[in-house]
PDB file of C-alpha atoms in Angstrom:
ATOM      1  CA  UNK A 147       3.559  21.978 -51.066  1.00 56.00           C
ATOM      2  CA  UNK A 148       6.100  20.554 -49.236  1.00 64.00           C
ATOM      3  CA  UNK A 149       5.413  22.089 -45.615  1.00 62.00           C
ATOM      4  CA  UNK A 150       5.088  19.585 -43.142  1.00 63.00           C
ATOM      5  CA  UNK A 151       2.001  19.790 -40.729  1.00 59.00           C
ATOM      6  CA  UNK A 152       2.950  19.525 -37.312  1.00 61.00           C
ATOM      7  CA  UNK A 153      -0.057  18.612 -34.936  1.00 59.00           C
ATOM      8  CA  UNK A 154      -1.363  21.466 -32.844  1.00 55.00           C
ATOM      9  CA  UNK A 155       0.279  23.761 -35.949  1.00 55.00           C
ATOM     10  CA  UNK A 156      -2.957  24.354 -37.334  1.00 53.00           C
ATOM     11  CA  UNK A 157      -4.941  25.463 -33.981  1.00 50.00           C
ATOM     12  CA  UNK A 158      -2.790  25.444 -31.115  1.00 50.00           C
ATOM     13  CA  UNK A 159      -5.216  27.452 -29.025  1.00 51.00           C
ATOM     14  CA  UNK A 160      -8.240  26.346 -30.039  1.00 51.00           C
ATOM     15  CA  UNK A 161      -8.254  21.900 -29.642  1.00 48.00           C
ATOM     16  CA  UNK A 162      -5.865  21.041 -26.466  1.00 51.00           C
ATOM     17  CA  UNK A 163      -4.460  17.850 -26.762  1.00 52.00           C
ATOM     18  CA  UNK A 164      -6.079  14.770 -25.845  1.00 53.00           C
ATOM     19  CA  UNK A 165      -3.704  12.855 -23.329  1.00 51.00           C
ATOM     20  CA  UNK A 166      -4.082  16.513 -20.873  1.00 47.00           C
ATOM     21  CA  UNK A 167      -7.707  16.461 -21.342  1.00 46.00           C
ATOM     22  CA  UNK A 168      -8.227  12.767 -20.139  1.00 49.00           C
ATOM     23  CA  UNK A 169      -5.541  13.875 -17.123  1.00 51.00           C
ATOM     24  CA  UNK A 170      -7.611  16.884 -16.222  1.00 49.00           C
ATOM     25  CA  UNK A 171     -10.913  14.773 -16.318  1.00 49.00           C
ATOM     26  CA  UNK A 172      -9.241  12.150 -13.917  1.00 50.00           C
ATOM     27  CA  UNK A 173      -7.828  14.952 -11.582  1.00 52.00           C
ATOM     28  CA  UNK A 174     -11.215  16.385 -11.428  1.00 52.00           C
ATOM     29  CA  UNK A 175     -12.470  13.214 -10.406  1.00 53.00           C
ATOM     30  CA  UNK A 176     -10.031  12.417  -7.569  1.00 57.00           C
ATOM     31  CA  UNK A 177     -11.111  15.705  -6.084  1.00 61.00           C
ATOM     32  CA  UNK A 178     -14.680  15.350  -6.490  1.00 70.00           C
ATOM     33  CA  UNK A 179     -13.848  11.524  -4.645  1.00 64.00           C
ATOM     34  CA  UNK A 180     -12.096  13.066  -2.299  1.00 63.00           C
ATOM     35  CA  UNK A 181     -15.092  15.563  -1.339  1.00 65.00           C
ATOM     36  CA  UNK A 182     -17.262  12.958  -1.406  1.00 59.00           C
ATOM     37  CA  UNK A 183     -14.975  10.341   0.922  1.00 58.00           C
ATOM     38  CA  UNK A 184     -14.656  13.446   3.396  1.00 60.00           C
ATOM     39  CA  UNK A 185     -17.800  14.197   3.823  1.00 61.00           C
ATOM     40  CA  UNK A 186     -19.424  10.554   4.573  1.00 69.00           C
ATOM     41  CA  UNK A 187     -16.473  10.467   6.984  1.00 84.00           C
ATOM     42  CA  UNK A 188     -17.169  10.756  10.707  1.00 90.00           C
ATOM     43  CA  UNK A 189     -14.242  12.244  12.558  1.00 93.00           C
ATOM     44  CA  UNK A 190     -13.612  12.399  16.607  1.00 93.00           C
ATOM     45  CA  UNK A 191     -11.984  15.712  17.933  1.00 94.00           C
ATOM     46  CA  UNK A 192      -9.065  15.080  20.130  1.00 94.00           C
ATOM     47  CA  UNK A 193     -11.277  16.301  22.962  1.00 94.00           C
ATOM     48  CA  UNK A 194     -13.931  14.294  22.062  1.00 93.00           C
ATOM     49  CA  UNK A 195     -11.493  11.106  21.847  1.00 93.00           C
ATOM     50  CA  UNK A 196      -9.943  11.456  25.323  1.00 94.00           C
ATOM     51  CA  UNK A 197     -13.806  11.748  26.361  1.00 91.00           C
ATOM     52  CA  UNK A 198     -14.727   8.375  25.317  1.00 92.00           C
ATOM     53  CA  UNK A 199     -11.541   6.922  26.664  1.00 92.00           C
ATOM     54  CA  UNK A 200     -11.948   8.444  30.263  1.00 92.00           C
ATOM     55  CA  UNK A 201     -15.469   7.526  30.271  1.00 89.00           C
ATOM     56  CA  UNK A 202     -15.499   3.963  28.477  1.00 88.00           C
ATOM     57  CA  UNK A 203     -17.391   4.491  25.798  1.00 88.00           C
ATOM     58  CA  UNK A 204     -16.895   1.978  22.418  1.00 89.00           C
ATOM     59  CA  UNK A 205     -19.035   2.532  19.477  1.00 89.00           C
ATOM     60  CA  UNK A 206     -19.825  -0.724  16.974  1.00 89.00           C
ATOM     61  CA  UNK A 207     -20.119  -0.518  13.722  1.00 88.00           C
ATOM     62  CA  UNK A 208     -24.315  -0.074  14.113  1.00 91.00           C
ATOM     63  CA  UNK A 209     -23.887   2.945  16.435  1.00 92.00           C
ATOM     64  CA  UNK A 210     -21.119   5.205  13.982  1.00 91.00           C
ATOM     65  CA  UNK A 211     -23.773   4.081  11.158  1.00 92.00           C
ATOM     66  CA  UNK A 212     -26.854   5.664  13.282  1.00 94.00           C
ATOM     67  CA  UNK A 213     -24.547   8.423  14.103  1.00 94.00           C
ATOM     68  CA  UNK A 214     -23.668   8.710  10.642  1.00 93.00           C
ATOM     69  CA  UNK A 215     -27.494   8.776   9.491  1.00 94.00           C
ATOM     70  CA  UNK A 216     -28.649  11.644  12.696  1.00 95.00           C
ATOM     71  CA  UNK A 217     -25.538  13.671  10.945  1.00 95.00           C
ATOM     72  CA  UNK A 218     -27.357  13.605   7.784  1.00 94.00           C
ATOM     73  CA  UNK A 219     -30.855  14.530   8.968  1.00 95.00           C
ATOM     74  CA  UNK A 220     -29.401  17.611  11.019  1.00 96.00           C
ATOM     75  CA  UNK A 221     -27.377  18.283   8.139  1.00 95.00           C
ATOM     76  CA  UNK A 222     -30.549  18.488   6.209  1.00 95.00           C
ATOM     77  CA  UNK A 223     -31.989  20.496   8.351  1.00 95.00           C
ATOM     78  CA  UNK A 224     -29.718  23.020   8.315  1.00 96.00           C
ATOM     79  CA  UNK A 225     -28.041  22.197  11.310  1.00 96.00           C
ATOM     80  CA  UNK A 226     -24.403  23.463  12.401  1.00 96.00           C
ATOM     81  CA  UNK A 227     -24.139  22.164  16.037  1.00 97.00           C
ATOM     82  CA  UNK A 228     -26.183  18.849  18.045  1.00 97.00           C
ATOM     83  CA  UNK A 229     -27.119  17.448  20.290  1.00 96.00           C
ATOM     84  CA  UNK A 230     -27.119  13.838  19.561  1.00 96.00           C
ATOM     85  CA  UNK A 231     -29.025  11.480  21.942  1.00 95.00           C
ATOM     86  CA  UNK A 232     -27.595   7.938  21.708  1.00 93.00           C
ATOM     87  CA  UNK A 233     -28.939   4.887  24.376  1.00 88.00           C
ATOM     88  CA  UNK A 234     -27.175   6.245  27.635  1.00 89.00           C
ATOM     89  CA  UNK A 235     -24.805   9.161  25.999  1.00 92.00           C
ATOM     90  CA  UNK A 236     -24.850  12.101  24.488  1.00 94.00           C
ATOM     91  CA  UNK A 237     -22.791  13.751  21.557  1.00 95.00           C
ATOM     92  CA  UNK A 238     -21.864  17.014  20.520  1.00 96.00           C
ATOM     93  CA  UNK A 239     -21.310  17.225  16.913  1.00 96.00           C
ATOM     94  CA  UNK A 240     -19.882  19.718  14.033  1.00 96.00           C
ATOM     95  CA  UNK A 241     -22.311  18.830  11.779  1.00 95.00           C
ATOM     96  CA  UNK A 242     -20.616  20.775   8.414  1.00 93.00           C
ATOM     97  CA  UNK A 243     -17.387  19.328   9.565  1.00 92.00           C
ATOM     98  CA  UNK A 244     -19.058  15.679  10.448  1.00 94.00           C
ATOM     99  CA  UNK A 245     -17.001  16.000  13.779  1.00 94.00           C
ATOM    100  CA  UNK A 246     -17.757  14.602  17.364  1.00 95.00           C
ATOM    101  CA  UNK A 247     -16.854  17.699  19.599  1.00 95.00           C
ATOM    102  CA  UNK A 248     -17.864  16.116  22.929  1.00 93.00           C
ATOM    103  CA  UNK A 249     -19.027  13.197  24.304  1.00 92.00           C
ATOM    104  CA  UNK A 250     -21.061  12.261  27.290  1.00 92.00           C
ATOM    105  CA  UNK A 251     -22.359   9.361  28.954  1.00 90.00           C
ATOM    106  CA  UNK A 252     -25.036   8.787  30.545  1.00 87.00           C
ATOM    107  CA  UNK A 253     -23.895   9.253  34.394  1.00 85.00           C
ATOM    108  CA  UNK A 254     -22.480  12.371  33.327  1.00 83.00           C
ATOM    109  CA  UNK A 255     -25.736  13.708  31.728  1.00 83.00           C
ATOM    110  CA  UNK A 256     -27.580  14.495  35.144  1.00 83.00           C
ATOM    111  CA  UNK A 257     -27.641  18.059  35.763  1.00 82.00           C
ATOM    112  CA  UNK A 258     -25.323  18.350  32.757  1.00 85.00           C
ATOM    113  CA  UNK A 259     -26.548  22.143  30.827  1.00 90.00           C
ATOM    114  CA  UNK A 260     -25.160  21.542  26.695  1.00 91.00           C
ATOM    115  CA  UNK A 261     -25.110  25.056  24.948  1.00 92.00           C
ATOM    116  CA  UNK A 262     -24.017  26.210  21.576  1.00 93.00           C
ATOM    117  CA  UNK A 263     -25.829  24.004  20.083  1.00 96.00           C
ATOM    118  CA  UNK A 264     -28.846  24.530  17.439  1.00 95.00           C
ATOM    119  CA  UNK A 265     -30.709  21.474  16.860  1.00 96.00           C
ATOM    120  CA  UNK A 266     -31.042  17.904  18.595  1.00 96.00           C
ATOM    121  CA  UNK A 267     -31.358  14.618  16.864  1.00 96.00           C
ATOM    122  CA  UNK A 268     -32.458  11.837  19.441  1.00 96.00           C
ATOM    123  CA  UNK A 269     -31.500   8.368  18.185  1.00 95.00           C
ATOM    124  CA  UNK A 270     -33.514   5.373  19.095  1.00 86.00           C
TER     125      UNK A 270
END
């Protein structure tokens, strides 16, 4: 009768303790985050980046939001690679990765041929 009871004696397979529970719960929620944050992120290729640099083309805070939304609506289509149509440019994008591959503007586009692609999303 004078055994001590140690916790986690009794069942030590059966009830994990509660601190590594709560640390596995928040660990699983700083991945799932993490997906998340990744995929609402747009992201600009390297190739894509010296693109808009050689060609002058800035995007506000309005245009990555549209571009954000014609992501989503390929996306739901079941896109992989678009063509996005934007005012006077045009975009290649990743769709699954949410990257800009290419980008074009609009005295470029003239007898420009864009292949590879699957789907086109024309933004007004």
């Amino acid at each position: 009768m004078n055994d001590l009871i140690r916790v986690g004696q009794l069942y030590p397979a059966k009830i994990p303790p509660v601190a590594s529970r709560n640390q596995t719960a928040s660990a699983a929620g700083k991945e799932s985050f993490q997906t998340v944050l990744e995929e609402k992120l747009l992201k600009f290729s390297g190739h894509a980046s010296k693109r808009l640099e050689q060609r002058g083309i800035q995007f506000d805070s309005e245009q990555l939001r549209k571009l954000g939304s014609a992501i989503d609506k390929a996306a739901a289509k079941g896109s992989k690679e678009s063509l996005v149509l934007m005012q006077d440019m045009a975009l290649i994008v990743n769709v699954r990765n949410r990257t800009v591959v290419t980008a074009v503007d609009g005295g470029s586009m003239k007898d420009n041929v864009f292949t590879q692609i699957d789907s086109a999303v024309i933004v007004s």
